[in-house]
mmCIF file of C-alpha atoms and ligand atoms in Angstrom:
data_model
loop_
_atom_site.group_PDB
_atom_site.id
_atom_site.type_symbol
_atom_site.label_atom_id
_atom_site.label_comp_id
_atom_site.label_asym_id
_atom_site.label_seq_id
_atom_site.Cartn_x
_atom_site.Cartn_y
_atom_site.Cartn_z
ATOM 1 C CA UNK A 6 -7.709 -15.147 -18.054
ATOM 2 C CA UNK A 7 -9.363 -12.015 -16.854
ATOM 3 C CA UNK A 8 -10.027 -11.974 -13.115
ATOM 4 C CA UNK A 9 -10.946 -8.326 -12.397
ATOM 5 C CA UNK A 10 -14.665 -7.942 -11.385
ATOM 6 C CA UNK A 11 -14.700 -4.244 -10.837
ATOM 7 C CA UNK A 12 -15.878 -1.926 -13.590
ATOM 8 C CA UNK A 13 -13.439 0.825 -14.449
ATOM 9 C CA UNK A 14 -15.690 3.479 -12.889
ATOM 10 C CA UNK A 15 -15.750 1.712 -9.597
ATOM 11 C CA UNK A 16 -12.171 0.815 -9.547
ATOM 12 C CA UNK A 17 -11.581 4.635 -10.123
ATOM 13 C CA UNK A 18 -14.057 5.689 -7.210
ATOM 14 C CA UNK A 19 -12.683 2.995 -4.991
ATOM 15 C CA UNK A 20 -9.078 4.102 -5.550
ATOM 16 C CA UNK A 21 -9.971 7.813 -5.061
ATOM 17 C CA UNK A 22 -11.817 6.745 -1.786
ATOM 18 C CA UNK A 23 -8.556 5.069 -0.636
ATOM 19 C CA UNK A 24 -6.785 8.242 -1.094
ATOM 20 C CA UNK A 25 -9.450 10.168 0.601
ATOM 21 C CA UNK A 26 -9.040 7.895 3.784
ATOM 22 C CA UNK A 27 -5.346 8.556 3.718
ATOM 23 C CA UNK A 28 -6.105 12.435 3.379
ATOM 24 C CA UNK A 29 -8.322 12.059 6.318
ATOM 25 C CA UNK A 30 -5.460 10.404 8.459
ATOM 26 C CA UNK A 31 -3.307 13.213 7.441
ATOM 27 C CA UNK A 32 -5.933 15.735 8.555
ATOM 28 C CA UNK A 33 -6.175 14.039 12.143
ATOM 29 C CA UNK A 34 -2.525 13.703 12.277
ATOM 30 C CA UNK A 35 -2.042 17.560 11.482
ATOM 31 C CA UNK A 36 -4.720 18.503 14.045
ATOM 32 C CA UNK A 37 -3.337 16.091 16.635
ATOM 33 C CA UNK A 38 -0.033 17.597 16.445
ATOM 34 C CA UNK A 39 -1.554 21.207 16.514
ATOM 35 C CA UNK A 40 -3.336 20.032 19.807
ATOM 36 C CA UNK A 41 -0.166 18.692 21.499
ATOM 37 C CA UNK A 42 1.718 21.846 20.438
ATOM 38 C CA UNK A 43 -0.897 23.841 22.072
ATOM 39 C CA UNK A 44 -0.779 21.741 25.329
ATOM 40 C CA UNK A 45 -4.084 19.906 24.725
ATOM 41 C CA UNK A 46 -2.715 16.384 25.224
ATOM 42 C CA UNK A 47 -6.004 14.653 25.799
ATOM 43 C CA UNK A 48 -7.421 15.925 22.581
ATOM 44 C CA UNK A 49 -4.138 15.275 20.735
ATOM 45 C CA UNK A 50 -4.437 11.587 22.028
ATOM 46 C CA UNK A 51 -7.934 11.246 20.785
ATOM 47 C CA UNK A 52 -7.047 12.739 17.136
ATOM 48 C CA UNK A 53 -3.891 10.408 17.074
ATOM 49 C CA UNK A 54 -6.088 7.489 17.640
ATOM 50 C CA UNK A 55 -8.510 8.577 14.951
ATOM 51 C CA UNK A 56 -5.756 9.154 12.601
ATOM 52 C CA UNK A 57 -5.009 5.361 12.866
ATOM 53 C CA UNK A 58 -8.723 4.497 12.188
ATOM 54 C CA UNK A 59 -8.497 6.537 8.663
ATOM 55 C CA UNK A 60 -5.324 4.473 7.892
ATOM 56 C CA UNK A 61 -7.293 1.351 8.645
ATOM 57 C CA UNK A 62 -10.022 2.618 6.353
ATOM 58 C CA UNK A 63 -7.541 3.309 3.772
ATOM 59 C CA UNK A 64 -6.430 -0.439 4.161
ATOM 60 C CA UNK A 65 -9.956 -1.852 3.768
ATOM 61 C CA UNK A 66 -10.307 0.010 0.387
ATOM 62 C CA UNK A 67 -6.742 -1.141 -0.805
ATOM 63 C CA UNK A 68 -7.635 -4.706 0.232
ATOM 64 C CA UNK A 69 -11.107 -4.666 -1.374
ATOM 65 C CA UNK A 70 -9.816 -3.502 -4.705
ATOM 66 C CA UNK A 71 -7.121 -6.308 -4.463
ATOM 67 C CA UNK A 72 -9.481 -8.971 -3.593
ATOM 68 C CA UNK A 73 -11.931 -8.014 -6.580
ATOM 69 C CA UNK A 74 -9.037 -8.315 -9.003
ATOM 70 C CA UNK A 75 -8.681 -4.575 -9.507
ATOM 71 C CA UNK A 76 -5.684 -2.393 -9.711
ATOM 72 C CA UNK A 77 -4.683 -0.584 -6.710
ATOM 73 C CA UNK A 78 -3.167 3.064 -7.523
ATOM 74 C CA UNK A 79 -1.299 4.605 -4.850
ATOM 75 C CA UNK A 80 -0.933 8.370 -5.488
ATOM 76 C CA UNK A 81 0.243 11.261 -3.655
ATOM 77 C CA UNK A 82 -1.833 12.259 -0.532
ATOM 78 C CA UNK A 83 -3.243 15.877 -0.635
ATOM 79 C CA UNK A 84 -2.076 18.321 2.199
ATOM 80 C CA UNK A 85 -4.302 18.566 5.262
ATOM 81 C CA UNK A 86 -4.931 22.413 4.927
ATOM 82 C CA UNK A 87 -4.237 24.937 7.431
ATOM 83 C CA UNK A 88 -4.154 24.276 11.068
ATOM 84 C CA UNK A 89 -7.183 24.872 13.272
ATOM 85 C CA UNK A 90 -7.230 28.592 15.191
ATOM 86 C CA UNK A 91 -8.958 27.023 18.247
ATOM 87 C CA UNK A 92 -10.261 23.905 19.867
ATOM 88 C CA UNK A 93 -13.948 24.788 18.526
ATOM 89 C CA UNK A 94 -12.497 25.476 14.984
ATOM 90 C CA UNK A 95 -10.566 22.083 15.176
ATOM 91 C CA UNK A 96 -13.886 20.098 15.978
ATOM 92 C CA UNK A 97 -15.941 22.270 13.306
ATOM 93 C CA UNK A 98 -13.238 21.077 10.806
ATOM 94 C CA UNK A 99 -13.395 17.623 11.905
ATOM 95 C CA UNK A 100 -17.252 17.552 11.555
ATOM 96 C CA UNK A 101 -17.237 19.197 8.136
ATOM 97 C CA UNK A 102 -14.683 16.882 6.799
ATOM 98 C CA UNK A 103 -16.603 13.634 8.079
ATOM 99 C CA UNK A 104 -19.794 15.016 6.414
ATOM 100 C CA UNK A 105 -17.873 15.535 3.202
ATOM 101 C CA UNK A 106 -16.589 12.009 3.512
ATOM 102 C CA UNK A 107 -20.040 10.503 3.885
ATOM 103 C CA UNK A 108 -21.060 12.229 0.674
ATOM 104 C CA UNK A 109 -18.263 10.378 -1.150
ATOM 105 C CA UNK A 110 -19.147 7.103 0.613
ATOM 106 C CA UNK A 111 -22.891 7.538 -0.545
ATOM 107 C CA UNK A 112 -21.584 8.295 -4.166
ATOM 108 C CA UNK A 113 -20.045 4.890 -4.152
ATOM 109 C CA UNK A 114 -23.319 3.311 -2.827
ATOM 110 C CA UNK A 115 -25.111 4.803 -5.701
ATOM 111 C CA UNK A 116 -22.680 3.820 -8.259
ATOM 112 C CA UNK A 117 -22.628 0.101 -6.983
ATOM 113 C CA UNK A 118 -26.417 0.200 -7.048
ATOM 114 C CA UNK A 119 -26.560 1.381 -10.642
ATOM 115 C CA UNK A 120 -24.059 -1.055 -11.830
ATOM 116 C CA UNK A 121 -25.764 -3.900 -9.647
ATOM 117 C CA UNK A 122 -22.329 -4.659 -8.174
ATOM 118 C CA UNK A 123 -23.587 -6.176 -4.953
ATOM 119 C CA UNK A 124 -20.255 -7.225 -3.790
ATOM 120 C CA UNK A 125 -19.153 -3.540 -3.643
ATOM 121 C CA UNK A 126 -22.659 -2.585 -2.384
ATOM 122 C CA UNK A 127 -22.217 -5.012 0.469
ATOM 123 C CA UNK A 128 -18.653 -3.952 1.302
ATOM 124 C CA UNK A 129 -19.529 -0.118 1.277
ATOM 125 C CA UNK A 130 -22.415 -0.576 3.899
ATOM 126 C CA UNK A 131 -19.702 -0.997 6.507
ATOM 127 C CA UNK A 132 -18.532 2.461 5.752
ATOM 128 C CA UNK A 133 -22.110 3.796 5.747
ATOM 129 C CA UNK A 134 -22.531 2.591 9.501
ATOM 130 C CA UNK A 135 -19.022 3.925 10.171
ATOM 131 C CA UNK A 136 -19.849 7.276 8.937
ATOM 132 C CA UNK A 137 -23.123 7.670 10.996
ATOM 133 C CA UNK A 138 -20.780 6.949 13.995
ATOM 134 C CA UNK A 139 -18.035 9.191 13.067
ATOM 135 C CA UNK A 140 -20.584 12.157 12.545
ATOM 136 C CA UNK A 141 -22.326 11.386 15.610
ATOM 137 C CA UNK A 142 -18.999 11.328 17.532
ATOM 138 C CA UNK A 143 -17.954 14.939 15.888
ATOM 139 C CA UNK A 144 -21.464 16.315 16.666
ATOM 140 C CA UNK A 145 -21.038 15.119 20.392
ATOM 141 C CA UNK A 146 -17.841 16.642 20.648
ATOM 142 C CA UNK A 147 -19.091 19.928 19.010
ATOM 143 C CA UNK A 148 -21.881 19.840 21.710
ATOM 144 C CA UNK A 149 -19.641 19.438 24.439
ATOM 145 C CA UNK A 150 -17.503 22.406 23.355
ATOM 146 C CA UNK A 151 -20.839 24.583 22.734
ATOM 147 C CA UNK A 152 -21.512 23.824 26.502
ATOM 148 C CA UNK A 153 -18.102 24.859 27.414
ATOM 149 C CA UNK A 154 -18.529 28.287 25.578
ATOM 150 C CA UNK A 155 -18.059 27.533 22.054
ATOM 151 C CA UNK A 156 -15.512 29.748 20.299
ATOM 152 C CA UNK A 157 -15.375 31.648 23.552
ATOM 153 C CA UNK A 158 -14.676 28.724 25.898
ATOM 154 C CA UNK A 159 -12.543 29.668 28.801
ATOM 155 C CA UNK A 160 -9.340 27.945 29.706
ATOM 156 C CA UNK A 161 -10.803 25.957 32.750
ATOM 157 C CA UNK A 162 -13.606 24.523 30.326
ATOM 158 C CA UNK A 163 -11.031 23.509 27.812
ATOM 159 C CA UNK A 164 -8.880 22.024 30.569
ATOM 160 C CA UNK A 165 -11.728 19.621 31.630
ATOM 161 C CA UNK A 166 -12.673 19.047 27.958
ATOM 162 C CA UNK A 167 -8.964 18.186 27.177
ATOM 163 C CA UNK A 168 -8.872 15.731 30.250
ATOM 164 C CA UNK A 169 -12.065 14.179 29.286
ATOM 165 C CA UNK A 170 -11.093 13.402 25.622
ATOM 166 C CA UNK A 171 -7.977 11.575 26.580
ATOM 167 C CA UNK A 172 -10.204 8.556 27.655
ATOM 168 C CA UNK A 173 -13.339 9.153 25.250
ATOM 169 C CA UNK A 174 -14.333 6.004 23.694
ATOM 170 C CA UNK A 175 -13.619 6.059 19.693
ATOM 171 C CA UNK A 176 -17.136 4.892 18.870
ATOM 172 C CA UNK A 177 -20.232 6.781 19.401
ATOM 173 C CA UNK A 178 -23.739 5.071 20.370
ATOM 174 C CA UNK A 179 -25.833 5.002 17.133
ATOM 175 C CA UNK A 180 -29.662 5.394 17.268
ATOM 176 C CA UNK A 181 -30.057 1.833 16.060
ATOM 177 C CA UNK A 182 -28.266 0.472 19.161
ATOM 178 C CA UNK A 183 -30.475 2.187 21.564
ATOM 179 C CA UNK A 184 -33.262 0.454 23.477
ATOM 180 C CA UNK A 185 -35.864 1.346 26.045
ATOM 181 C CA UNK A 186 -33.685 -0.409 28.829
ATOM 182 C CA UNK A 187 -30.460 1.298 27.377
ATOM 183 C CA UNK A 188 -31.493 4.932 26.358
HETATM 184 FE FE1 LIG B 19 -13.568 9.375 9.313
HETATM 185 O O1 LIG B 19 -13.757 8.630 7.715
HETATM 186 FE FE2 LIG B 19 -12.908 7.079 7.184
HETATM 187 O O2 LIG B 19 -14.405 6.376 6.313
#
Protein backbone atom coordinates (compact mmCIF):
# COMPACT_ATOMS: atom_id res chain seq x y z
CA UNK A 1 0.00 0.00 0.00
CA UNK A 2 1.29 3.45 -0.92
CA UNK A 3 1.78 5.60 2.21
CA UNK A 4 3.74 8.48 0.67
CA UNK A 5 1.74 11.73 0.80
CA UNK A 6 4.41 14.04 -0.61
CA UNK A 7 4.61 14.89 -4.31
CA UNK A 8 7.96 14.26 -5.99
CA UNK A 9 8.43 18.05 -6.32
CA UNK A 10 7.83 18.76 -2.65
CA UNK A 11 9.86 15.77 -1.49
CA UNK A 12 12.80 17.12 -3.52
CA UNK A 13 12.37 20.66 -2.17
CA UNK A 14 12.08 19.46 1.44
CA UNK A 15 15.15 17.24 1.08
CA UNK A 16 17.09 20.16 -0.45
CA UNK A 17 16.03 22.37 2.43
CA UNK A 18 17.13 19.69 4.91
CA UNK A 19 20.60 19.89 3.32
CA UNK A 20 20.46 23.73 3.34
CA UNK A 21 19.88 23.63 7.09
CA UNK A 22 22.88 21.30 7.52
CA UNK A 23 24.87 23.72 5.34
CA UNK A 24 23.77 26.64 7.55
CA UNK A 25 24.99 24.70 10.60
CA UNK A 26 28.39 24.24 8.91
CA UNK A 27 28.54 27.99 8.19
CA UNK A 28 27.88 28.84 11.86
CA UNK A 29 30.41 26.20 12.98
CA UNK A 30 33.08 27.62 10.66
CA UNK A 31 32.44 31.23 11.73
CA UNK A 32 32.36 30.21 15.41
CA UNK A 33 35.73 28.50 15.01
CA UNK A 34 37.09 31.58 13.24
CA UNK A 35 35.81 33.81 16.08
CA UNK A 36 37.31 31.57 18.76
CA UNK A 37 40.61 31.46 16.90
CA UNK A 38 40.67 35.26 16.88
CA UNK A 39 39.99 35.58 20.60
CA UNK A 40 36.26 36.43 20.37
CA UNK A 41 34.97 33.77 22.73
CA UNK A 42 31.59 35.43 23.36
CA UNK A 43 30.88 35.67 19.63
CA UNK A 44 32.10 32.08 19.20
CA UNK A 45 29.74 30.91 21.94
CA UNK A 46 26.80 32.66 20.27
CA UNK A 47 27.65 31.15 16.86
CA UNK A 48 28.24 27.63 18.25
CA UNK A 49 24.78 27.77 19.89
CA UNK A 50 23.33 28.87 16.58
CA UNK A 51 25.00 25.99 14.73
CA UNK A 52 23.03 23.67 17.02
CA UNK A 53 19.79 25.47 16.19
CA UNK A 54 20.43 24.86 12.50
CA UNK A 55 21.05 21.15 13.14
CA UNK A 56 17.68 21.11 14.91
CA UNK A 57 16.09 22.71 11.84
CA UNK A 58 17.66 19.99 9.70
CA UNK A 59 16.10 17.35 11.98
CA UNK A 60 12.67 18.96 11.69
CA UNK A 61 12.77 18.60 7.89
CA UNK A 62 14.08 15.04 8.11
CA UNK A 63 11.36 14.03 10.57
CA UNK A 64 8.63 15.73 8.55
CA UNK A 65 9.59 13.92 5.33
CA UNK A 66 9.54 10.59 7.21
CA UNK A 67 6.20 11.35 8.87
CA UNK A 68 4.62 12.04 5.46
CA UNK A 69 5.86 8.70 4.17
CA UNK A 70 8.48 10.34 1.94
CA UNK A 71 12.05 9.25 1.23
CA UNK A 72 14.81 11.06 3.11
CA UNK A 73 17.90 11.57 0.95
CA UNK A 74 21.01 12.40 3.02
CA UNK A 75 23.68 13.92 0.78
CA UNK A 76 27.06 15.61 1.10
CA UNK A 77 26.93 19.06 2.71
CA UNK A 78 28.48 21.90 0.69
CA UNK A 79 31.52 23.58 2.28
CA UNK A 80 30.79 26.76 4.28
CA UNK A 81 32.93 29.05 2.09
CA UNK A 82 35.76 31.38 3.12
CA UNK A 83 36.24 32.60 6.69
CA UNK A 84 35.10 36.14 7.53
CA UNK A 85 37.81 38.82 7.44
CA UNK A 86 36.41 40.78 10.41
CA UNK A 87 33.59 40.74 12.98
CA UNK A 88 31.64 43.13 10.74
CA UNK A 89 32.16 40.83 7.73
CA UNK A 90 31.14 37.83 9.86
CA UNK A 91 27.74 39.30 10.72
CA UNK A 92 27.17 40.69 7.22
CA UNK A 93 27.69 37.14 5.94
CA UNK A 94 25.35 35.74 8.62
CA UNK A 95 22.64 38.24 7.67
CA UNK A 96 23.03 37.48 3.95
CA UNK A 97 22.83 33.75 4.47
CA UNK A 98 19.69 34.08 6.63
CA UNK A 99 17.99 36.23 3.96
CA UNK A 100 18.89 33.63 1.31
CA UNK A 101 17.52 30.90 3.55
CA UNK A 102 14.25 32.80 3.91
CA UNK A 103 13.92 32.85 0.11
CA UNK A 104 14.15 29.06 -0.07
CA UNK A 105 11.62 28.68 2.78
CA UNK A 106 9.22 31.00 0.90
CA UNK A 107 9.66 28.88 -2.24
CA UNK A 108 8.37 25.87 -0.27
CA UNK A 109 5.41 27.95 0.99
CA UNK A 110 4.57 28.75 -2.63
CA UNK A 111 4.93 25.14 -3.80
CA UNK A 112 2.75 23.83 -0.98
CA UNK A 113 0.08 26.41 -1.84
CA UNK A 114 0.21 25.58 -5.53
CA UNK A 115 -0.25 21.88 -4.74
CA UNK A 116 -2.81 22.54 -1.98
CA UNK A 117 -0.62 20.42 0.32
CA UNK A 118 -1.91 22.01 3.52
CA UNK A 119 0.07 19.71 5.83
CA UNK A 120 3.32 20.98 4.31
CA UNK A 121 1.99 24.54 4.25
CA UNK A 122 1.22 24.25 7.97
CA UNK A 123 4.62 22.66 8.75
CA UNK A 124 6.57 25.33 6.88
CA UNK A 125 4.84 28.21 8.71
CA UNK A 126 7.02 27.43 11.76
CA UNK A 127 10.03 28.24 9.57
CA UNK A 128 8.47 31.45 8.21
CA UNK A 129 8.29 32.75 11.81
CA UNK A 130 11.72 31.36 12.67
CA UNK A 131 13.28 33.15 9.69
CA UNK A 132 11.67 36.46 10.70
CA UNK A 133 13.30 35.98 14.11
CA UNK A 134 16.68 35.02 12.69
CA UNK A 135 16.78 37.92 10.24
CA UNK A 136 15.80 40.29 13.07
CA UNK A 137 18.50 38.89 15.33
CA UNK A 138 21.17 39.18 12.60
CA UNK A 139 20.03 42.74 11.78
CA UNK A 140 20.13 43.74 15.49
CA UNK A 141 23.69 42.43 15.72
CA UNK A 142 24.71 44.26 12.56
CA UNK A 143 23.26 47.47 14.05
CA UNK A 144 25.25 46.95 17.25
CA UNK A 145 28.42 46.50 15.21
CA UNK A 146 27.56 49.63 13.21
CA UNK A 147 27.30 51.59 16.49
CA UNK A 148 30.68 50.13 17.52
CA UNK A 149 32.22 51.49 14.30
CA UNK A 150 31.24 48.90 11.66
CA UNK A 151 34.16 47.72 9.54
CA UNK A 152 36.39 50.18 11.50
CA UNK A 153 35.28 49.07 14.99
CA UNK A 154 38.07 49.53 17.52
CA UNK A 155 39.36 46.81 19.86
CA UNK A 156 37.62 48.18 22.97
CA UNK A 157 34.18 48.25 21.25
CA UNK A 158 34.76 44.75 19.90
CA UNK A 159 35.74 43.63 23.39
CA UNK A 160 32.43 44.93 24.80
CA UNK A 161 30.46 43.40 21.93
CA UNK A 162 32.18 40.04 22.41
CA UNK A 163 31.38 40.08 26.15
CA UNK A 164 27.69 40.93 25.45
CA UNK A 165 27.24 38.29 22.78
CA UNK A 166 28.28 35.51 25.15
CA UNK A 167 24.97 36.09 26.96
CA UNK A 168 22.76 37.39 24.11
CA UNK A 169 19.45 35.45 23.98
CA UNK A 170 19.07 33.19 20.93
CA UNK A 171 15.67 34.63 20.01
CA UNK A 172 14.80 38.14 18.83
CA UNK A 173 11.57 39.95 19.79
CA UNK A 174 9.27 40.05 16.79
CA UNK A 175 7.01 42.96 15.84
CA UNK A 176 3.96 40.73 16.37
CA UNK A 177 5.00 40.11 20.01
CA UNK A 178 5.21 43.83 20.88
CA UNK A 179 2.41 45.62 22.79
CA UNK A 180 1.87 49.17 24.05
CA UNK A 181 2.80 47.96 27.54
CA UNK A 182 5.86 46.04 26.28
CA UNK A 183 7.35 48.17 23.49
FE1 LIG B 1 18.92 30.13 10.29
O1 LIG B 1 17.98 29.04 9.20
FE2 LIG B 1 17.42 27.44 9.73
O2 LIG B 1 15.78 27.66 8.95
